[in-house]
mmCIF file of C-alpha atoms and ligand atoms in Angstrom:
data_model
loop_
_atom_site.group_PDB
_atom_site.id
_atom_site.type_symbol
_atom_site.label_atom_id
_atom_site.label_comp_id
_atom_site.label_asym_id
_atom_site.label_seq_id
_atom_site.Cartn_x
_atom_site.Cartn_y
_atom_site.Cartn_z
ATOM 1 C CA MET A 1 90.787 155.638 99.774
ATOM 2 C CA ASN A 2 94.218 155.018 101.324
ATOM 3 C CA LYS A 3 95.386 157.304 104.074
ATOM 4 C CA SER A 4 98.625 158.883 103.409
ATOM 5 C CA GLU A 5 101.654 157.372 105.225
ATOM 6 C CA GLY A 6 102.348 158.764 108.500
ATOM 7 C CA GLU A 7 98.891 160.227 109.049
ATOM 8 C CA LYS A 8 97.774 159.712 112.588
ATOM 9 C CA LYS A 9 94.860 157.336 112.706
ATOM 10 C CA THR A 10 92.416 158.538 115.571
ATOM 11 C CA ASN A 11 89.593 156.515 115.280
ATOM 12 C CA GLU A 12 89.613 152.826 116.367
ATOM 13 C CA ASP A 13 87.133 151.934 113.388
ATOM 14 C CA GLU A 14 89.966 152.801 110.932
ATOM 15 C CA HIS A 15 92.040 150.026 112.204
ATOM 16 C CA SER A 16 91.640 146.405 110.895
ATOM 17 C CA LEU A 17 93.060 143.135 112.291
ATOM 18 C CA THR A 18 95.803 142.953 109.769
ATOM 19 C CA ASP A 19 97.238 146.347 111.440
ATOM 20 C CA ILE A 20 98.508 144.108 114.422
ATOM 21 C CA PRO A 21 101.957 142.656 114.082
ATOM 22 C CA GLY A 22 101.734 138.907 113.623
ATOM 23 C CA ILE A 23 98.277 138.959 112.035
ATOM 24 C CA GLY A 24 98.291 138.611 108.108
ATOM 25 C CA PRO A 25 95.607 138.280 105.975
ATOM 26 C CA GLY A 26 95.313 134.308 106.513
ATOM 27 C CA ILE A 27 95.121 134.725 110.316
ATOM 28 C CA ALA A 28 92.645 137.535 109.705
ATOM 29 C CA ALA A 29 90.556 135.275 107.855
ATOM 30 C CA LYS A 30 90.564 132.399 110.558
ATOM 31 C CA LEU A 31 89.750 135.013 113.011
ATOM 32 C CA GLU A 32 86.598 136.348 110.920
ATOM 33 C CA ALA A 33 85.673 132.741 110.428
ATOM 34 C CA ALA A 34 85.564 132.368 114.240
ATOM 35 C CA GLY A 35 83.577 135.537 114.786
ATOM 36 C CA VAL A 36 86.389 137.852 115.726
ATOM 37 C CA TYR A 37 85.921 140.734 113.345
ATOM 38 C CA ASP A 38 87.527 143.600 114.861
ATOM 39 C CA LEU A 39 90.203 144.999 117.188
ATOM 40 C CA MET A 40 87.785 144.818 120.246
ATOM 41 C CA GLY A 41 87.100 141.194 119.408
ATOM 42 C CA LEU A 42 90.784 140.389 119.505
ATOM 43 C CA ALA A 43 91.491 142.663 122.617
ATOM 44 C CA VAL A 44 89.234 140.752 124.615
ATOM 45 C CA MET A 45 90.608 137.392 123.762
ATOM 46 C CA SER A 46 92.960 135.305 125.811
ATOM 47 C CA PRO A 47 96.418 134.438 124.476
ATOM 48 C CA VAL A 48 95.669 130.604 124.682
ATOM 49 C CA THR A 49 92.479 130.953 122.775
ATOM 50 C CA LEU A 50 94.095 133.078 119.989
ATOM 51 C CA SER A 51 96.995 130.905 119.858
ATOM 52 C CA GLU A 52 94.854 127.847 119.173
ATOM 53 C CA LEU A 53 92.489 129.603 116.960
ATOM 54 C CA ALA A 54 95.131 131.341 114.804
ATOM 55 C CA GLY A 55 97.791 128.543 114.891
ATOM 56 C CA ILE A 56 100.414 130.879 116.306
ATOM 57 C CA GLY A 57 102.820 130.735 119.262
ATOM 58 C CA GLU A 58 101.322 131.954 122.646
ATOM 59 C CA ALA A 59 103.953 134.635 122.681
ATOM 60 C CA VAL A 60 103.042 136.151 119.300
ATOM 61 C CA ALA A 61 99.478 136.005 120.421
ATOM 62 C CA ARG A 62 99.837 137.841 123.645
ATOM 63 C CA LYS A 63 101.733 140.471 122.003
ATOM 64 C CA ALA A 64 99.117 140.718 119.335
ATOM 65 C CA ILE A 65 96.370 141.152 122.001
ATOM 66 C CA GLN A 66 98.422 143.909 123.654
ATOM 67 C CA ALA A 67 98.757 145.710 120.609
ATOM 68 C CA ALA A 68 94.985 145.617 119.918
ATOM 69 C CA ARG A 69 94.502 146.856 123.561
ATOM 70 C CA GLY A 70 96.869 149.822 123.170
ATOM 71 C CA LEU A 71 95.338 150.753 119.928
ATOM 72 C CA LEU A 72 91.946 150.911 121.755
ATOM 73 C CA LYS A 73 93.221 152.544 124.675
ATOM 74 C CA LEU A 74 91.735 150.002 126.929
ATOM 75 C CA GLY A 75 92.462 150.085 130.628
ATOM 76 C CA PHE A 76 91.632 152.962 132.884
ATOM 77 C CA MET A 77 89.750 155.952 132.023
ATOM 78 C CA ASP A 78 88.615 159.134 133.772
ATOM 79 C CA GLY A 79 84.998 159.686 135.043
ATOM 80 C CA ILE A 80 84.262 162.089 132.000
ATOM 81 C CA GLU A 81 85.505 159.248 129.558
ATOM 82 C CA PHE A 82 83.573 156.933 131.420
ATOM 83 C CA SER A 83 80.475 158.842 131.122
ATOM 84 C CA LYS A 84 80.995 159.440 127.578
ATOM 85 C CA LYS A 85 81.100 155.646 126.952
ATOM 86 C CA ARG A 86 77.734 155.174 128.763
ATOM 87 C CA GLU A 87 76.148 157.936 126.702
ATOM 88 C CA ASP A 88 75.497 155.317 123.899
ATOM 89 C CA VAL A 89 73.619 152.969 126.295
ATOM 90 C CA ALA A 90 70.024 152.451 125.021
ATOM 91 C CA TYR A 91 67.002 151.417 126.783
ATOM 92 C CA ILE A 92 64.033 148.996 125.987
ATOM 93 C CA THR A 93 60.686 149.603 127.804
ATOM 94 C CA SER A 94 59.194 146.444 129.196
ATOM 95 C CA GLY A 95 55.809 148.135 128.705
ATOM 96 C CA SER A 96 55.198 148.509 132.316
ATOM 97 C CA ALA A 97 56.383 151.722 134.086
ATOM 98 C CA ASN A 98 56.645 149.753 137.442
ATOM 99 C CA LEU A 99 58.934 147.155 135.924
ATOM 100 C CA ASN A 100 61.095 149.811 134.129
ATOM 101 C CA ASN A 101 61.401 151.718 137.428
ATOM 102 C CA LEU A 102 62.691 148.555 139.253
ATOM 103 C CA LEU A 103 65.403 148.429 136.469
ATOM 104 C CA GLY A 104 66.343 151.803 137.072
ATOM 105 C CA GLY A 105 63.769 153.898 135.156
ATOM 106 C CA ARG A 106 63.819 153.105 131.536
ATOM 107 C CA GLY A 107 63.666 149.161 131.304
ATOM 108 C CA VAL A 108 66.234 147.007 129.815
ATOM 109 C CA GLU A 109 69.471 148.520 128.961
ATOM 110 C CA THR A 110 72.074 147.674 126.437
ATOM 111 C CA LYS A 111 75.619 146.636 127.292
ATOM 112 C CA ALA A 112 73.880 144.660 130.153
ATOM 113 C CA LEU A 113 72.689 141.331 131.033
ATOM 114 C CA THR A 114 69.117 141.146 132.432
ATOM 115 C CA GLU A 115 67.969 137.889 133.759
ATOM 116 C CA ALA A 116 64.394 136.879 134.873
ATOM 117 C CA TYR A 117 63.980 133.715 137.037
ATOM 118 C CA GLY A 118 60.938 132.386 138.520
ATOM 119 C CA ALA A 119 58.336 129.572 138.308
ATOM 120 C CA PHE A 120 56.288 128.371 135.130
ATOM 121 C CA GLY A 121 53.819 130.881 134.287
ATOM 122 C CA SER A 122 55.324 133.575 136.106
ATOM 123 C CA GLY A 123 55.720 135.964 132.913
ATOM 124 C CA LYS A 124 59.537 135.345 131.851
ATOM 125 C CA THR A 125 58.611 134.452 128.383
ATOM 126 C CA GLN A 126 56.002 137.169 128.071
ATOM 127 C CA LEU A 127 58.553 139.718 128.925
ATOM 128 C CA GLY A 128 60.633 138.451 126.449
ATOM 129 C CA LEU A 129 58.076 138.783 123.697
ATOM 130 C CA THR A 130 57.092 142.229 124.841
ATOM 131 C CA LEU A 131 60.771 143.412 124.654
ATOM 132 C CA ALA A 132 61.074 141.932 121.033
ATOM 133 C CA VAL A 133 58.360 144.230 120.064
ATOM 134 C CA ASN A 134 59.383 147.169 121.953
ATOM 135 C CA VAL A 135 63.030 147.245 120.942
ATOM 136 C CA GLN A 136 61.756 148.121 117.553
ATOM 137 C CA LEU A 137 60.031 151.304 118.603
ATOM 138 C CA PRO A 138 61.617 154.770 118.148
ATOM 139 C CA LYS A 139 63.706 155.947 121.126
ATOM 140 C CA GLU A 140 61.038 158.444 122.135
ATOM 141 C CA GLN A 141 58.580 155.560 122.350
ATOM 142 C CA GLY A 142 60.741 153.737 124.649
ATOM 143 C CA GLY A 143 62.431 151.629 121.976
ATOM 144 C CA ALA A 144 66.102 151.286 120.487
ATOM 145 C CA ALA A 145 65.029 151.251 116.776
ATOM 146 C CA GLY A 146 66.712 147.937 116.416
ATOM 147 C CA LYS A 147 65.810 144.210 115.522
ATOM 148 C CA ALA A 148 65.694 141.463 117.920
ATOM 149 C CA VAL A 149 66.982 137.994 117.913
ATOM 150 C CA PHE A 150 65.001 135.525 119.925
ATOM 151 C CA ILE A 151 66.851 132.076 120.811
ATOM 152 C CA ASP A 152 64.318 129.757 121.551
ATOM 153 C CA THR A 153 65.314 126.567 123.414
ATOM 154 C CA GLU A 154 61.794 125.427 124.491
ATOM 155 C CA GLY A 155 59.522 126.116 121.408
ATOM 156 C CA THR A 156 57.618 128.850 123.092
ATOM 157 C CA PHE A 157 58.232 131.631 120.466
ATOM 158 C CA ARG A 158 54.609 132.238 119.368
ATOM 159 C CA PRO A 159 54.106 134.618 116.341
ATOM 160 C CA GLU A 160 50.479 135.197 117.151
ATOM 161 C CA ARG A 161 51.450 136.606 120.475
ATOM 162 C CA ILE A 162 54.086 139.006 118.905
ATOM 163 C CA MET A 163 51.286 140.344 116.626
ATOM 164 C CA GLN A 164 49.003 140.968 119.379
ATOM 165 C CA VAL A 165 51.631 142.736 121.228
ATOM 166 C CA ALA A 166 52.576 144.835 117.990
ATOM 167 C CA GLU A 167 48.884 145.924 117.787
ATOM 168 C CA GLY A 168 49.013 146.946 121.339
ATOM 169 C CA VAL A 169 51.707 149.439 120.838
ATOM 170 C CA GLY A 170 50.278 150.564 117.239
ATOM 171 C CA ALA A 171 52.717 148.743 115.400
ATOM 172 C CA ASN A 172 52.341 146.868 111.878
ATOM 173 C CA PRO A 173 52.205 143.281 113.161
ATOM 174 C CA ASP A 174 53.936 141.971 109.952
ATOM 175 C CA LYS A 175 56.794 144.314 110.079
ATOM 176 C CA VAL A 176 57.195 143.613 113.517
ATOM 177 C CA LEU A 177 57.441 140.074 113.114
ATOM 178 C CA LYS A 178 59.928 140.543 110.090
ATOM 179 C CA ASN A 179 62.292 142.316 112.527
ATOM 180 C CA ILE A 180 62.538 139.379 114.919
ATOM 181 C CA LEU A 181 65.144 136.839 114.005
ATOM 182 C CA VAL A 182 63.996 133.470 115.760
ATOM 183 C CA ALA A 183 66.484 130.473 116.038
ATOM 184 C CA ARG A 184 65.541 127.226 117.796
ATOM 185 C CA ALA A 185 68.325 126.020 119.707
ATOM 186 C CA PHE A 186 68.403 122.220 119.817
ATOM 187 C CA ASN A 187 71.060 121.760 122.666
ATOM 188 C CA SER A 188 73.460 123.715 124.573
ATOM 189 C CA ASP A 189 76.490 123.586 121.867
ATOM 190 C CA HIS A 190 73.993 124.745 119.244
ATOM 191 C CA GLN A 191 72.778 127.489 121.725
ATOM 192 C CA ILE A 192 76.560 128.520 122.342
ATOM 193 C CA LEU A 193 77.356 128.570 118.541
ATOM 194 C CA LEU A 194 74.224 131.006 117.904
ATOM 195 C CA ILE A 195 76.450 133.719 119.401
ATOM 196 C CA ASP A 196 78.890 133.529 116.468
ATOM 197 C CA LYS A 197 75.734 133.591 114.045
ATOM 198 C CA ILE A 198 74.539 136.590 115.806
ATOM 199 C CA ASN A 199 78.135 138.449 115.550
ATOM 200 C CA GLU A 200 78.112 137.453 111.883
ATOM 201 C CA LEU A 201 74.498 139.136 111.277
ATOM 202 C CA ILE A 202 75.655 142.177 113.041
ATOM 203 C CA HIS A 203 78.899 142.458 110.966
ATOM 204 C CA GLU A 204 76.576 142.113 107.898
ATOM 205 C CA GLY A 205 74.776 145.149 108.998
ATOM 206 C CA GLU A 206 71.785 143.916 110.855
ATOM 207 C CA PRO A 207 70.759 146.354 113.568
ATOM 208 C CA ILE A 208 70.437 143.954 116.416
ATOM 209 C CA LYS A 209 69.686 145.743 119.783
ATOM 210 C CA LEU A 210 68.245 142.778 121.893
ATOM 211 C CA VAL A 211 69.132 139.266 122.131
ATOM 212 C CA ILE A 212 66.569 136.949 123.969
ATOM 213 C CA ILE A 213 67.559 133.728 125.395
ATOM 214 C CA ASP A 214 64.499 131.522 126.464
ATOM 215 C CA SER A 215 65.636 129.705 128.388
ATOM 216 C CA LEU A 216 69.181 130.206 129.304
ATOM 217 C CA THR A 217 69.521 127.059 131.339
ATOM 218 C CA ALA A 218 67.092 124.453 130.212
ATOM 219 C CA HIS A 219 69.506 122.563 128.049
ATOM 220 C CA PHE A 220 72.260 122.783 130.378
ATOM 221 C CA ARG A 221 70.261 121.695 133.143
ATOM 222 C CA ALA A 222 68.940 118.576 130.959
ATOM 223 C CA GLU A 223 72.355 117.570 129.524
ATOM 224 C CA PHE A 224 74.393 117.828 132.820
ATOM 225 C CA ALA A 225 71.909 116.088 134.868
ATOM 226 C CA GLY A 226 74.408 113.559 136.288
ATOM 227 C CA ARG A 227 76.136 113.646 139.775
ATOM 228 C CA GLY A 228 79.605 114.902 139.219
ATOM 229 C CA GLN A 229 78.561 116.886 135.965
ATOM 230 C CA LEU A 230 77.771 120.113 138.136
ATOM 231 C CA ALA A 231 81.314 121.628 137.756
ATOM 232 C CA ASP A 232 81.360 120.993 133.979
ATOM 233 C CA ARG A 233 78.098 122.308 133.456
ATOM 234 C CA GLN A 234 78.762 125.450 135.555
ATOM 235 C CA GLN A 235 82.123 125.967 133.693
ATOM 236 C CA LYS A 236 80.243 125.850 130.299
ATOM 237 C CA LEU A 237 77.526 128.200 131.364
ATOM 238 C CA ASN A 238 80.183 130.492 132.870
ATOM 239 C CA ARG A 239 82.071 130.760 129.394
ATOM 240 C CA TYR A 240 78.694 131.196 127.548
ATOM 241 C CA LEU A 241 77.670 134.108 129.707
ATOM 242 C CA HIS A 242 80.852 135.700 129.495
ATOM 243 C CA ASN A 243 80.764 135.582 125.833
ATOM 244 C CA LEU A 244 77.043 136.903 125.915
ATOM 245 C CA MET A 245 78.393 140.022 128.171
ATOM 246 C CA LYS A 246 81.307 140.411 125.536
ATOM 247 C CA MET A 247 78.688 140.536 122.760
ATOM 248 C CA ALA A 248 76.500 142.906 124.581
ATOM 249 C CA GLU A 249 79.410 145.362 125.146
ATOM 250 C CA GLN A 250 80.970 145.019 121.712
ATOM 251 C CA HIS A 251 77.743 145.651 119.981
ATOM 252 C CA ASN A 252 75.925 148.000 122.420
ATOM 253 C CA LEU A 253 72.947 145.694 122.547
ATOM 254 C CA ALA A 254 70.768 144.351 125.480
ATOM 255 C CA VAL A 255 70.652 140.685 126.398
ATOM 256 C CA TYR A 256 67.498 139.147 128.226
ATOM 257 C CA VAL A 257 67.714 135.905 129.433
ATOM 258 C CA THR A 258 65.206 133.553 131.321
ATOM 259 C CA ASN A 259 66.078 131.128 133.989
ATOM 260 C CA GLN A 260 64.019 128.453 135.660
ATOM 261 C CA VAL A 261 63.764 127.712 139.321
ATOM 262 C CA MET A 262 64.343 124.626 141.444
ATOM 263 C CA ALA A 263 62.983 123.719 144.776
ATOM 264 C CA ASN A 264 65.584 124.496 147.443
ATOM 265 C CA PRO A 265 64.783 122.073 150.574
ATOM 266 C CA ALA A 266 67.547 123.614 152.400
ATOM 267 C CA MET A 267 65.845 127.037 152.526
ATOM 268 C CA MET A 268 63.330 127.521 155.433
ATOM 269 C CA PHE A 269 61.947 130.824 155.168
ATOM 270 C CA GLY A 270 60.587 132.764 152.367
ATOM 271 C CA ASP A 271 60.085 131.505 148.803
ATOM 272 C CA PRO A 272 61.861 128.130 148.654
ATOM 273 C CA THR A 273 63.120 128.155 145.200
ATOM 274 C CA THR A 274 66.622 129.110 143.591
ATOM 275 C CA ALA A 275 67.668 129.905 140.153
ATOM 276 C CA ILE A 276 69.318 127.228 138.112
ATOM 277 C CA GLY A 277 72.983 127.925 137.492
ATOM 278 C CA GLY A 278 72.959 129.867 140.889
ATOM 279 C CA ASN A 279 75.806 132.167 141.511
ATOM 280 C CA ILE A 280 77.373 131.717 138.138
ATOM 281 C CA VAL A 281 74.386 133.286 136.531
ATOM 282 C CA GLY A 282 73.852 135.629 139.311
ATOM 283 C CA HIS A 283 77.195 137.195 139.099
ATOM 284 C CA ALA A 284 77.032 137.454 135.236
ATOM 285 C CA SER A 285 73.671 139.209 135.312
ATOM 286 C CA THR A 286 73.842 142.886 135.534
ATOM 287 C CA TYR A 287 70.100 142.859 136.757
ATOM 288 C CA ARG A 288 68.565 139.877 138.133
ATOM 289 C CA MET A 289 64.875 139.727 138.728
ATOM 290 C CA TYR A 290 62.640 137.132 140.471
ATOM 291 C CA PHE A 291 59.094 136.756 139.194
ATOM 292 C CA ARG A 292 56.315 135.413 140.993
ATOM 293 C CA ARG A 293 52.561 135.203 140.829
ATOM 294 C CA GLY A 294 51.013 137.803 143.068
ATOM 295 C CA LYS A 295 47.350 138.608 144.121
ATOM 296 C CA GLN A 296 44.467 138.443 141.510
ATOM 297 C CA GLY A 297 46.424 137.427 138.358
ATOM 298 C CA SER A 298 49.124 140.142 138.964
ATOM 299 C CA ARG A 299 52.852 139.235 139.047
ATOM 300 C CA VAL A 300 55.579 140.418 141.344
ATOM 301 C CA ALA A 301 59.017 141.141 140.174
ATOM 302 C CA LYS A 302 61.758 141.631 142.670
ATOM 303 C CA LEU A 303 65.153 142.986 142.077
ATOM 304 C CA ILE A 304 67.980 140.818 143.461
ATOM 305 C CA ASP A 305 71.332 141.806 144.472
ATOM 306 C CA SER A 306 71.655 144.790 142.228
ATOM 307 C CA PRO A 307 75.015 146.541 142.585
ATOM 308 C CA ASN A 308 73.509 150.090 141.977
ATOM 309 C CA LEU A 309 69.794 149.775 142.634
ATOM 310 C CA PRO A 310 67.790 148.897 145.958
ATOM 311 C CA ASP A 311 66.347 145.326 146.069
ATOM 312 C CA ASN A 312 62.731 146.528 145.539
ATOM 313 C CA GLU A 313 59.592 144.707 144.571
ATOM 314 C CA CYS A 314 56.926 145.688 141.973
ATOM 315 C CA GLN A 315 53.758 144.680 140.652
ATOM 316 C CA PHE A 316 53.032 144.040 136.952
ATOM 317 C CA TYR A 317 50.445 142.103 134.761
ATOM 318 C CA VAL A 318 50.588 139.859 131.703
ATOM 319 C CA THR A 319 47.935 141.086 129.268
ATOM 320 C CA THR A 320 47.059 140.332 125.509
ATOM 321 C CA LYS A 321 48.935 143.486 124.652
ATOM 322 C CA GLY A 322 52.135 142.266 126.578
ATOM 323 C CA ILE A 323 53.306 143.310 129.825
ATOM 324 C CA ARG A 324 51.660 146.348 131.540
ATOM 325 C CA ASP A 325 51.084 147.842 134.886
ATOM 326 C CA GLU A 326 47.438 147.523 134.796
ATOM 327 C CA GLU A 327 45.252 144.589 134.343
ATOM 328 C CA GLU A 328 43.211 144.487 131.188
ATOM 329 C CA PRO A 329 39.559 145.376 131.404
ATOM 330 C CA GLU A 330 37.394 142.298 130.724
HETATM 331 P P1 LIG B 401 57.879 128.722 131.933
HETATM 332 O O1 LIG B 401 58.410 128.982 130.551
HETATM 333 O O2 LIG B 401 56.757 127.593 131.792
HETATM 334 O O3 LIG B 401 58.752 128.533 132.975
HETATM 335 O O4 LIG B 401 56.764 129.951 132.364
HETATM 336 P P2 LIG B 401 57.024 131.582 132.118
HETATM 337 O O5 LIG B 401 57.577 132.490 133.209
HETATM 338 O O6 LIG B 401 57.767 131.946 130.724
HETATM 339 O O7 LIG B 401 55.345 132.139 131.672
HETATM 340 P P3 LIG B 401 54.775 132.910 130.583
HETATM 341 O O8 LIG B 401 55.884 134.111 130.350
HETATM 342 O O9 LIG B 401 54.891 132.124 129.324
HETATM 343 O O10 LIG B 401 53.625 133.320 131.136
HETATM 344 C C1 LIG B 401 52.368 132.457 130.880
HETATM 345 C C2 LIG B 401 51.287 133.284 131.423
HETATM 346 O O11 LIG B 401 51.008 134.656 130.866
HETATM 347 C C3 LIG B 401 50.051 132.490 131.325
HETATM 348 O O12 LIG B 401 49.748 131.385 132.318
HETATM 349 C C4 LIG B 401 48.929 133.560 131.143
HETATM 350 O O13 LIG B 401 48.612 133.754 132.620
HETATM 351 C C5 LIG B 401 49.737 134.678 130.721
HETATM 352 N N1 LIG B 401 49.478 134.847 129.321
HETATM 353 C C6 LIG B 401 49.932 134.536 128.236
HETATM 354 N N2 LIG B 401 49.414 134.836 127.115
HETATM 355 C C7 LIG B 401 48.346 135.691 127.662
HETATM 356 C C8 LIG B 401 47.393 136.645 126.757
HETATM 357 O O14 LIG B 401 47.399 136.675 125.682
HETATM 358 N N3 LIG B 401 46.599 137.317 127.643
HETATM 359 C C9 LIG B 401 46.456 137.303 128.992
HETATM 360 N N4 LIG B 401 45.699 138.085 129.838
HETATM 361 N N5 LIG B 401 47.669 136.537 129.693
HETATM 362 C C10 LIG B 401 48.477 135.898 128.992
HETATM 363 MG MG1 LIG B 402 58.708 130.559 129.455
#
């Protein structure tokens, strides 16, 4: 039903791309093809990108972006408004109270990017698999009642493991598997393209609440191996992380990424390893954890450089049922 002329629109959802001056149906179609479906998508674009994508002048593009931002009332907000915006943040339990507490109490959160880096076998993938199951749980059980997307760059996704973890929380293993959308990313370009695909799926109504990227950096590391390629790699990785964060905020979903480590011979004390992508990934991550093997089969997670939480450490275990506080009995 059409709204009568002059009636004040109050809800951002009621506006469409074509409400913006300079954006007709043709340009709107181009934008949608590029994964920009709504005013928020437009509002967060840069004039140059929009101009190139839509084939319009930069001045028109800038005006269109400003108009979108105006309609969305982006900019400063007071504390009450801010806390309202945070109200719809959802949390996904890791399966371990210790690990949840490390992350502020309730696990991995939406509108945020959580990174785990550490050596092989430290539990990064196992946490990803556990979260892919737990996101499906109802809110009262620590889930977000949504689906998971698992972007697999290393061929480590294991349906059998998902089924074991699902059984561990008393869920139907087949149903749980069906709610995990798995894509194998063959190279970094493909991995980047998959963001558009996720935006499309959400647009089509898929209730995706978690996106897992295991591993975030492996392809980038392999493809930009030469001397002198580091700046290019970091730039590409930076743009990718930015787009991941944008997706997380726009669609109120959680992003969990894993990252490998490399030996850092310059470091003389402590654990001589650093995360691939270094500061670029570190700055983009809302929560950054370092995983290592602990005593007697345990794992230790350390929170690194969190803006609002202390840099604590905690212990957890990888069990048949997924991530847990306690080791499973023999
Ligand atoms: P890379 O991807 O190699 O960098 O390592 P990662 O950090 O992703 O390691 P991952 O999460 O795959 O952890 C693998 C470890 O989890 C194994 O070495 C086992 O110790 C443990 N693990 C995996 N599956 C099971 C299981 O079914 N039961 C138990 N008890 N432990 C498991
Ligand atoms: Mg792994």
